[in-house]
Coordinates of C-alpha atoms in Angstrom, one line a residue:
M1 CA 16.3 -34.5 -2.2
S2 CA 18.3 -37.4 -3.8
A3 CA 14.9 -39.4 -4.5
A4 CA 13.0 -36.3 -5.7
W5 CA 14.8 -36.3 -9.0
P6 CA 14.2 -39.7 -10.3
I7 CA 10.7 -39.2 -9.3
L8 CA 10.8 -35.7 -11.0
R9 CA 12.0 -37.5 -14.2
M10 CA 9.6 -39.9 -14.1
L11 CA 6.8 -37.5 -13.5
A12 CA 7.8 -35.3 -16.2
R13 CA 6.9 -37.4 -19.3
P14 CA 3.3 -38.4 -18.4
T15 CA 2.7 -34.6 -17.3
L16 CA 4.1 -33.4 -20.7
A17 CA 1.7 -35.8 -22.6
D18 CA -1.3 -34.8 -20.5
R19 CA -1.4 -31.1 -22.2
R20 CA -4.2 -30.1 -20.3
S21 CA -2.2 -30.4 -17.0
W22 CA 0.3 -27.9 -18.2
A23 CA -1.2 -25.7 -21.0
L24 CA -3.4 -23.6 -18.8
P25 CA -0.5 -22.2 -16.3
V26 CA 2.1 -22.1 -19.0
T27 CA -0.2 -20.3 -21.3
A28 CA -1.3 -17.7 -18.5
F29 CA 2.3 -17.1 -17.2
A30 CA 3.4 -16.2 -21.0
V31 CA 0.5 -13.6 -21.4
I32 CA 1.5 -12.1 -18.1
A33 CA 5.4 -11.9 -18.9
T34 CA 4.5 -10.2 -22.3
I35 CA 2.2 -7.7 -20.9
I36 CA 4.6 -7.0 -17.7
L37 CA 7.6 -6.8 -20.2
D38 CA 5.8 -4.3 -22.4
V39 CA 4.7 -2.3 -19.6
T40 CA 7.9 -1.9 -18.1
A41 CA 9.6 -1.2 -21.5
G42 CA 7.0 1.6 -22.0
A43 CA 7.8 2.8 -18.2
A44 CA 11.4 2.9 -18.9
M45 CA 11.0 4.9 -22.0
F46 CA 8.9 7.4 -20.1
W47 CA 11.2 7.6 -17.3
R48 CA 14.2 8.5 -19.8
I49 CA 12.3 11.5 -21.5
P50 CA 14.0 14.7 -21.0
G51 CA 12.9 18.4 -20.7
D52 CA 10.4 20.3 -18.8
M53 CA 7.6 17.8 -19.2
A54 CA 10.0 14.7 -17.7
T55 CA 8.3 14.8 -14.1
T56 CA 4.7 14.6 -15.8
Y57 CA 5.9 11.7 -18.2
R58 CA 7.4 9.9 -15.1
G59 CA 4.4 10.1 -12.9
L60 CA 2.2 8.9 -16.1
A61 CA 4.3 5.8 -16.3
G62 CA 4.0 5.1 -12.6
V63 CA 0.3 5.3 -12.8
A64 CA 0.2 2.9 -15.9
V65 CA 2.4 0.4 -14.0
V66 CA 0.3 0.4 -10.9
L67 CA -2.9 0.1 -12.6
L68 CA -1.6 -2.9 -14.7
V69 CA 1.0 -4.6 -12.9
L70 CA -0.8 -5.0 -9.7
P71 CA -3.9 -7.1 -11.5
L72 CA -1.0 -9.0 -13.2
V73 CA 0.5 -10.2 -10.1
T74 CA -2.6 -11.1 -8.6
L75 CA -3.5 -13.1 -11.9
A76 CA 0.2 -14.7 -11.7
S77 CA -0.6 -15.9 -8.1
S78 CA -4.0 -17.5 -9.6
A79 CA -2.2 -19.2 -12.3
T80 CA -0.1 -21.3 -9.8
R81 CA -3.4 -22.9 -8.5
L82 CA -4.7 -23.8 -12.0
S83 CA -5.2 -27.4 -12.3
A84 CA -4.8 -28.2 -9.0
R85 CA -7.0 -31.2 -8.8
R86 CA -5.2 -33.0 -11.5
R87 CA -2.0 -32.3 -9.6
D88 CA -3.2 -33.9 -6.4
D89 CA -4.6 -36.8 -8.2
R90 CA -0.8 -37.4 -9.6
L91 CA 0.6 -36.9 -6.2
S92 CA -2.0 -39.1 -4.4
A93 CA -0.8 -42.0 -6.9
L94 CA 3.0 -41.2 -5.8
R95 CA 2.1 -41.1 -2.0
L96 CA 0.5 -44.6 -2.4
L97 CA 3.9 -45.7 -4.1
G98 CA 5.8 -44.5 -0.9
A99 CA 6.8 -41.0 -1.6
T100 CA 7.5 -38.9 1.6
S101 CA 5.4 -35.6 2.2
G102 CA 8.7 -33.6 1.8
T103 CA 9.3 -35.1 -1.6
L104 CA 5.6 -34.4 -2.6
R105 CA 6.0 -30.7 -1.3
L106 CA 9.3 -30.5 -3.3
L107 CA 7.8 -31.8 -6.5
T108 CA 4.8 -29.3 -6.1
L109 CA 7.1 -26.6 -5.9
A110 CA 9.3 -27.9 -8.5
E111 CA 6.5 -28.1 -10.9
S112 CA 5.0 -24.6 -10.2
G113 CA 8.4 -23.3 -10.9
A114 CA 8.9 -25.1 -14.0
Y115 CA 5.5 -23.8 -15.4
A116 CA 6.3 -20.1 -14.3
L117 CA 9.8 -20.3 -15.9
A118 CA 8.5 -21.8 -19.5
G119 CA 5.6 -19.3 -19.4
S120 CA 8.0 -16.5 -18.6
L121 CA 10.2 -17.5 -21.5
I122 CA 7.8 -17.7 -24.0
G123 CA 6.6 -14.2 -22.4
V124 CA 9.8 -12.9 -23.7
V125 CA 9.4 -14.0 -27.2
G126 CA 5.9 -12.5 -27.2
Y127 CA 7.6 -9.2 -25.8
A128 CA 9.8 -9.6 -28.8
I129 CA 7.0 -10.1 -31.4
T130 CA 4.9 -7.1 -29.7
L131 CA 8.0 -4.9 -29.9
P132 CA 7.9 -3.6 -33.4
L133 CA 4.2 -2.9 -33.1
L134 CA 4.4 -0.9 -30.1
A135 CA 7.5 1.0 -31.7
M136 CA 5.1 2.4 -34.2
L137 CA 3.0 4.2 -31.7
P138 CA 3.5 8.3 -31.8
F139 CA 5.0 9.5 -28.4
N140 CA 6.8 12.9 -27.6
G141 CA 6.3 14.2 -31.4
G142 CA 7.3 11.1 -33.1
P143 CA 7.3 7.3 -33.5
I144 CA 8.8 5.4 -30.3
G145 CA 11.2 3.2 -32.2
V146 CA 12.4 -0.2 -31.1
G147 CA 15.6 1.0 -29.6
S148 CA 13.6 2.9 -26.9
L149 CA 11.6 -0.1 -25.9
L150 CA 14.4 -2.3 -25.8
L151 CA 15.1 -3.9 -22.4
G152 CA 18.4 -5.2 -21.2
P153 CA 19.3 -8.6 -20.2
L154 CA 18.9 -7.7 -16.2
P155 CA 15.5 -6.2 -16.4
L156 CA 14.4 -9.4 -18.6
L157 CA 16.0 -11.8 -16.3
G158 CA 14.6 -10.0 -13.5
V159 CA 10.9 -10.2 -14.7
I160 CA 11.4 -13.8 -15.3
A161 CA 13.1 -14.5 -11.7
A162 CA 10.0 -12.2 -10.1
L163 CA 7.5 -14.3 -11.7
V164 CA 9.0 -17.8 -10.8
V165 CA 9.6 -16.6 -7.0
L166 CA 5.9 -15.3 -7.0
A167 CA 4.6 -19.0 -8.5
L168 CA 6.9 -20.7 -5.7
A169 CA 5.4 -18.5 -3.0
S170 CA 1.9 -18.8 -4.2
S171 CA 2.5 -22.8 -4.5
A172 CA 4.0 -22.7 -0.9
V173 CA 1.0 -21.0 0.5
S174 CA -1.6 -23.3 -1.5
L175 CA 0.3 -26.4 0.2
R176 CA -1.1 -25.2 3.4
R177 CA -4.4 -26.3 2.8
V178 CA -3.4 -29.7 1.2
E179 CA -3.6 -32.8 3.4
I180 CA -0.9 -35.1 2.8
S181 CA -1.8 -38.5 4.5
P182 CA -0.3 -42.1 4.1
L183 CA -3.6 -42.8 2.0
G184 CA -3.0 -40.0 -0.5
V185 CA -3.3 -36.2 -1.3
A186 CA -6.3 -33.9 -0.9
M187 CA -7.5 -30.4 -0.2
R188 CA -8.5 -30.2 3.6
S189 CA -12.4 -30.4 3.6
S190 CA -13.1 -27.5 6.1
A191 CA -15.0 -24.8 4.4
Q192 CA -12.9 -21.9 3.6
G193 CA -14.4 -18.7 5.6
V194 CA -13.9 -15.2 4.8
S195 CA -13.1 -13.3 8.0
R196 CA -14.6 -10.3 8.8
M197 CA -11.6 -8.7 9.5
R198 CA -11.5 -8.2 5.6
I199 CA -14.1 -5.4 5.8
I200 CA -12.4 -3.6 8.3
A201 CA -8.9 -3.7 6.7
G202 CA -10.4 -2.8 3.5
G203 CA -12.1 0.2 5.1
A204 CA -9.0 1.4 6.8
L205 CA -6.8 0.9 3.5
L206 CA -9.4 3.0 1.7
A207 CA -9.4 5.8 4.2
V208 CA -5.7 5.6 3.4
A209 CA -6.3 5.8 -0.3
A210 CA -8.7 8.6 -0.2
G211 CA -6.4 10.7 2.4
A212 CA -3.3 9.9 0.1
A213 CA -5.5 11.4 -2.9
A214 CA -6.5 14.4 -1.0
I215 CA -3.0 15.2 0.2
A216 CA -1.4 15.0 -3.1
P217 CA -2.9 18.0 -5.0
R218 CA -2.3 20.3 -1.8
L219 CA 1.3 19.4 -1.8
G220 CA 1.8 21.0 -5.1
M221 CA 4.9 23.2 -5.2
A222 CA 5.8 22.6 -1.6
A223 CA 7.2 19.1 -2.2
A224 CA 9.5 17.7 -4.6
P225 CA 7.9 16.1 -7.6
I226 CA 8.8 12.7 -6.9
I227 CA 7.1 12.6 -3.3
V228 CA 3.8 13.9 -5.3
I229 CA 4.2 11.1 -7.6
M230 CA 4.8 8.6 -4.7
V231 CA 1.8 9.7 -2.9
V232 CA -0.6 9.6 -6.0
L233 CA 0.9 6.1 -6.8
L234 CA 0.0 4.9 -3.0
A235 CA -3.6 6.3 -3.4
I236 CA -4.3 4.2 -6.6
G237 CA -2.3 1.1 -5.4
A238 CA -4.1 1.3 -2.2
G239 CA -7.5 1.6 -4.0
L240 CA -7.0 -1.3 -6.1
T241 CA -5.8 -3.6 -3.4
V242 CA -9.1 -2.8 -1.4
I243 CA -11.1 -4.4 -4.2
N244 CA -9.7 -8.0 -3.8
I245 CA -9.9 -7.6 0.1
V246 CA -13.5 -6.6 0.9
G247 CA -14.8 -8.2 -2.2
P248 CA -14.8 -12.0 -1.1
K249 CA -16.4 -11.1 2.1
L250 CA -19.1 -9.0 0.7
L251 CA -19.6 -12.0 -1.9
A252 CA -20.1 -14.5 0.9
V253 CA -22.9 -12.5 2.7
H254 CA -24.8 -12.0 -0.5
F255 CA -24.7 -15.7 -1.6
R256 CA -25.6 -16.7 1.9
S257 CA -28.7 -14.4 1.5
R258 CA -29.1 -16.2 -2.1
L259 CA -28.7 -19.7 -0.6
R260 CA -31.7 -19.3 1.7
R261 CA -33.9 -18.1 -1.1
A262 CA -32.9 -20.7 -3.6
R263 CA -35.9 -22.3 -5.3
T264 CA -34.4 -24.3 -8.3
A265 CA -31.7 -26.6 -8.2
P266 CA -29.1 -24.6 -10.2
A267 CA -29.8 -21.6 -8.2
L268 CA -28.9 -23.8 -5.0
V269 CA -25.7 -25.5 -6.6
A270 CA -24.7 -22.1 -7.7
A271 CA -24.9 -20.8 -4.2
R272 CA -23.1 -23.7 -2.9
M273 CA -20.5 -23.4 -5.5
V274 CA -19.7 -19.8 -4.6
L275 CA -19.9 -20.2 -0.9
E276 CA -17.4 -23.3 -0.9
S277 CA -14.6 -20.9 -1.9
P278 CA -15.8 -17.0 -2.2
K279 CA -12.1 -16.3 -2.7
A280 CA -11.8 -18.7 -5.5
A281 CA -15.1 -17.5 -6.8
W282 CA -13.9 -13.9 -6.7
R283 CA -10.6 -14.5 -8.6
Q284 CA -12.6 -16.1 -11.4
V285 CA -13.6 -12.4 -12.4
S286 CA -11.2 -10.1 -10.4
A287 CA -9.4 -8.8 -13.4
L288 CA -12.6 -6.9 -14.4
G289 CA -12.2 -4.9 -11.1
S290 CA -8.9 -3.5 -12.5
V291 CA -10.7 -2.7 -15.8
C292 CA -13.4 -0.9 -14.1
F293 CA -10.8 1.1 -12.0
V294 CA -8.9 1.9 -15.2
G295 CA -12.1 2.8 -16.8
V296 CA -13.1 5.5 -14.3
A297 CA -9.5 7.0 -14.3
G298 CA -9.2 6.7 -18.3
G299 CA -12.5 8.2 -18.3
A300 CA -11.8 11.2 -16.0
G301 CA -8.3 11.8 -18.0
V302 CA -10.3 11.8 -21.2
A303 CA -12.7 14.5 -19.4
L304 CA -9.7 16.4 -18.5
L305 CA -8.0 16.2 -22.1
S306 CA -11.2 17.4 -23.7
R307 CA -11.1 20.4 -21.5
T308 CA -7.4 21.0 -22.1
S309 CA -7.4 20.7 -25.7
G310 CA -10.0 23.3 -26.2
S311 CA -7.9 26.0 -24.1
G312 CA -5.2 26.9 -26.8
A313 CA -2.4 24.9 -25.6
D314 CA 0.9 25.4 -27.3
R315 CA 3.1 22.8 -29.1
A316 CA 4.7 21.0 -26.1
E317 CA 1.3 20.8 -24.2
A318 CA -0.2 19.4 -27.4
I319 CA 2.2 16.7 -27.6
L320 CA 1.5 15.8 -24.0
I321 CA -2.3 15.6 -24.5
G322 CA -1.9 13.4 -27.4
D323 CA 0.7 11.0 -25.2
I324 CA -1.7 11.0 -22.6
R325 CA -4.6 9.8 -24.9
T326 CA -2.5 7.2 -26.4
G327 CA -1.5 6.0 -22.9
I328 CA -5.1 5.8 -22.0
I329 CA -5.9 3.7 -24.9
L330 CA -2.8 1.3 -24.3
T331 CA -3.7 1.1 -20.7
I332 CA -7.5 -0.1 -21.5
V333 CA -6.2 -2.6 -24.1
F334 CA -3.5 -3.9 -21.9
A335 CA -6.3 -4.2 -19.2
F336 CA -8.7 -6.1 -21.4
A337 CA -6.0 -8.4 -22.6
T338 CA -5.5 -9.3 -18.8
V339 CA -9.3 -10.0 -18.6
A340 CA -9.4 -12.0 -21.8
C341 CA -6.6 -14.2 -20.4
S342 CA -8.0 -14.3 -16.8
V343 CA -11.4 -15.4 -17.8
G344 CA -10.5 -17.8 -20.6
I345 CA -8.0 -19.7 -18.4
N346 CA -10.1 -19.6 -15.0
Q347 CA -13.0 -20.7 -16.7
T348 CA -11.5 -23.6 -18.4
S349 CA -9.5 -24.5 -15.3
A350 CA -12.9 -24.5 -13.2
V351 CA -14.7 -27.0 -15.3
L352 CA -11.9 -29.2 -15.6
D353 CA -11.1 -29.0 -11.9
R354 CA -14.4 -29.8 -10.8
R355 CA -15.2 -32.5 -13.3
D356 CA -15.9 -35.0 -10.6
I357 CA -18.8 -32.9 -9.5
E358 CA -20.1 -32.2 -12.8
V359 CA -20.4 -35.9 -14.0
G360 CA -22.0 -36.7 -10.5
L361 CA -24.7 -33.8 -11.3
D362 CA -25.0 -35.3 -14.5
L363 CA -25.4 -38.9 -13.2
V364 CA -28.3 -37.6 -10.7
G365 CA -30.1 -36.1 -13.7
M366 CA -28.8 -32.2 -14.1
T367 CA -28.9 -31.4 -17.6
A368 CA -26.0 -29.8 -19.4
A369 CA -28.2 -26.8 -19.9
E370 CA -28.9 -26.6 -16.2
Q371 CA -25.2 -27.0 -15.3
E372 CA -24.4 -24.1 -17.7
E373 CA -27.0 -22.1 -15.7
V374 CA -25.1 -22.9 -12.5
R375 CA -21.8 -21.7 -14.1
R376 CA -23.5 -18.5 -15.3
R377 CA -25.1 -18.0 -12.0
A378 CA -21.7 -18.7 -10.1
V379 CA -19.8 -16.2 -12.5
L380 CA -22.1 -13.6 -13.2
G381 CA -23.2 -13.1 -9.7
P382 CA -19.5 -12.3 -8.3
L383 CA -19.1 -10.2 -11.4
W384 CA -21.7 -7.4 -10.6
F385 CA -19.8 -7.3 -7.2
V386 CA -16.5 -6.7 -8.6
M387 CA -17.8 -4.1 -10.8
A388 CA -19.5 -2.2 -7.8
V389 CA -16.7 -2.5 -5.6
S390 CA -14.1 -1.2 -8.2
V391 CA -16.2 1.5 -9.2
L392 CA -16.8 2.9 -5.7
S393 CA -13.2 2.3 -4.7
S394 CA -12.1 4.3 -7.8
V395 CA -14.3 7.0 -7.2
A396 CA -13.3 7.5 -3.5
V397 CA -9.7 7.6 -4.8
L398 CA -10.1 10.1 -7.9
L399 CA -12.6 12.4 -6.2
P400 CA -10.1 14.3 -4.1
L401 CA -7.6 13.8 -6.8
V402 CA -9.1 15.4 -9.6
G403 CA -12.4 16.7 -8.4
A404 CA -16.0 15.7 -8.7
A405 CA -16.6 17.9 -11.8
L406 CA -14.4 15.5 -13.7
V407 CA -15.1 12.2 -12.1
M408 CA -18.8 12.6 -12.7
S409 CA -18.8 14.2 -16.0
P410 CA -20.8 12.8 -18.9
V411 CA -17.5 11.8 -20.7
T412 CA -16.3 10.0 -17.5
M413 CA -19.4 8.2 -17.2
A414 CA -19.6 7.2 -21.0
V415 CA -15.9 5.7 -20.9
T416 CA -16.6 4.0 -17.6
A417 CA -20.0 2.5 -18.7
G418 CA -18.4 1.4 -22.2
V419 CA -15.4 -0.1 -20.4
I420 CA -17.8 -2.1 -18.0
A421 CA -20.0 -3.0 -20.6
A422 CA -17.0 -4.8 -22.7
G423 CA -15.7 -6.2 -19.6
A424 CA -18.8 -7.9 -18.8
G425 CA -19.4 -8.9 -22.3
M426 CA -15.9 -10.7 -22.4
V427 CA -16.7 -12.5 -19.3
A428 CA -20.1 -13.7 -20.9
L429 CA -18.0 -15.0 -24.1
G430 CA -15.7 -16.6 -22.2
L431 CA -18.5 -18.7 -20.2
R432 CA -19.8 -19.6 -23.9
A433 CA -16.5 -20.5 -25.2
T434 CA -15.9 -22.9 -22.4
H435 CA -19.1 -24.8 -23.0
G436 CA -17.4 -27.4 -25.3
T437 CA -15.1 -28.0 -22.5
L438 CA -17.9 -28.8 -20.1
A439 CA -19.7 -31.1 -22.9
G440 CA -16.3 -32.9 -23.0
V441 CA -15.9 -33.4 -19.6
L442 CA -19.5 -34.8 -19.5
E443 CA -19.1 -37.2 -22.2
E444 CA -15.7 -38.5 -20.9
G445 CA -17.2 -38.9 -17.5
L446 CA -20.2 -41.0 -18.9
A447 CA -17.7 -43.1 -21.0
R448 CA -15.7 -44.0 -17.9
V449 CA -19.1 -44.8 -16.1
E450 CA -20.4 -47.1 -18.9

């Protein structure tokens, strides 16, 4: 332990000088913390609303938290793994200088915790900046007001601590796949298989989600409102979790078939790239799964509102309808912010962490255009799986919850299609935006070789 601190101080200066090593994870945690604090503030405000509609508002707050926070937690765990290759290079140099394996593991955890802490503190600033904007939104018959969205010191510290602990836990898990030998630090070379148990576990969890969704409407007045809310949240949370459980296995099966049928170099390399780590390929676009789920749920909500608003609602019900509509829009906006953060950061990190492979392909004659095609195939292929799995999962949960008439209504389908198209467009734009990063990596590699 005593030897780690001098090494940590020695390592801090070059690490801070290399902006690419810390900018991605810190930015990711800043965006994540900002959104989580905004959502937490909104949920707390909903929870404090008095009156006959209090239970309804609390249920809506719970649904929004589950739809948004679960994907953000997944993104936070992925953010810890960003720039892993450059981290391994630095640790290898320290290992060759005589640092012990325990010291290297401690340094890795310290680095991950520092990134999460710095990003979370910036996220608090982001929350303070967005607070006046959110305060102007109309809810419960008037503007929200800054006072209603202010979080105390305890919730702020709780979110920061939770993100730091999540980063440390994710980093500790990722260290299990790192081989620390006397000659350096590297990822273990064995292929990262995806167990068939994922399909079984996913099917069982989907059955639980569908069962909970079917039970919730039947409870009605027979159970306390909080019990009904908890059952609904269980159904939605389980449905969201299914997406990331079964997705990587289905993706691996599909890309093995594409590998056998590959007829061009880009198709072959893209299939190999995905099969090298199906879970990593899935994580690059997994945030879109939550958006598709939100799209189907939001579409069903809009369809329900369109029916209710035309049935002569009184003032209280009219206010509730307006609040639900605003909540749906906010949920979709926050979901898209998550996708934008995930796509931009993951794509940039993927290019930087695979720079040795990309430079090697360039040296053997693969052009930059062909490498762009490889990236496009390796990202857009998983994209369609994410959308298909998430839509099927959301339909399985919402059908027993709100009925086929709402889920299959033209309004629901239109909102879902619009959300899917916008999400896919953001992924495509993220690919295009990181073209300059790939070009810079290839130029830097060529200059180093020359």
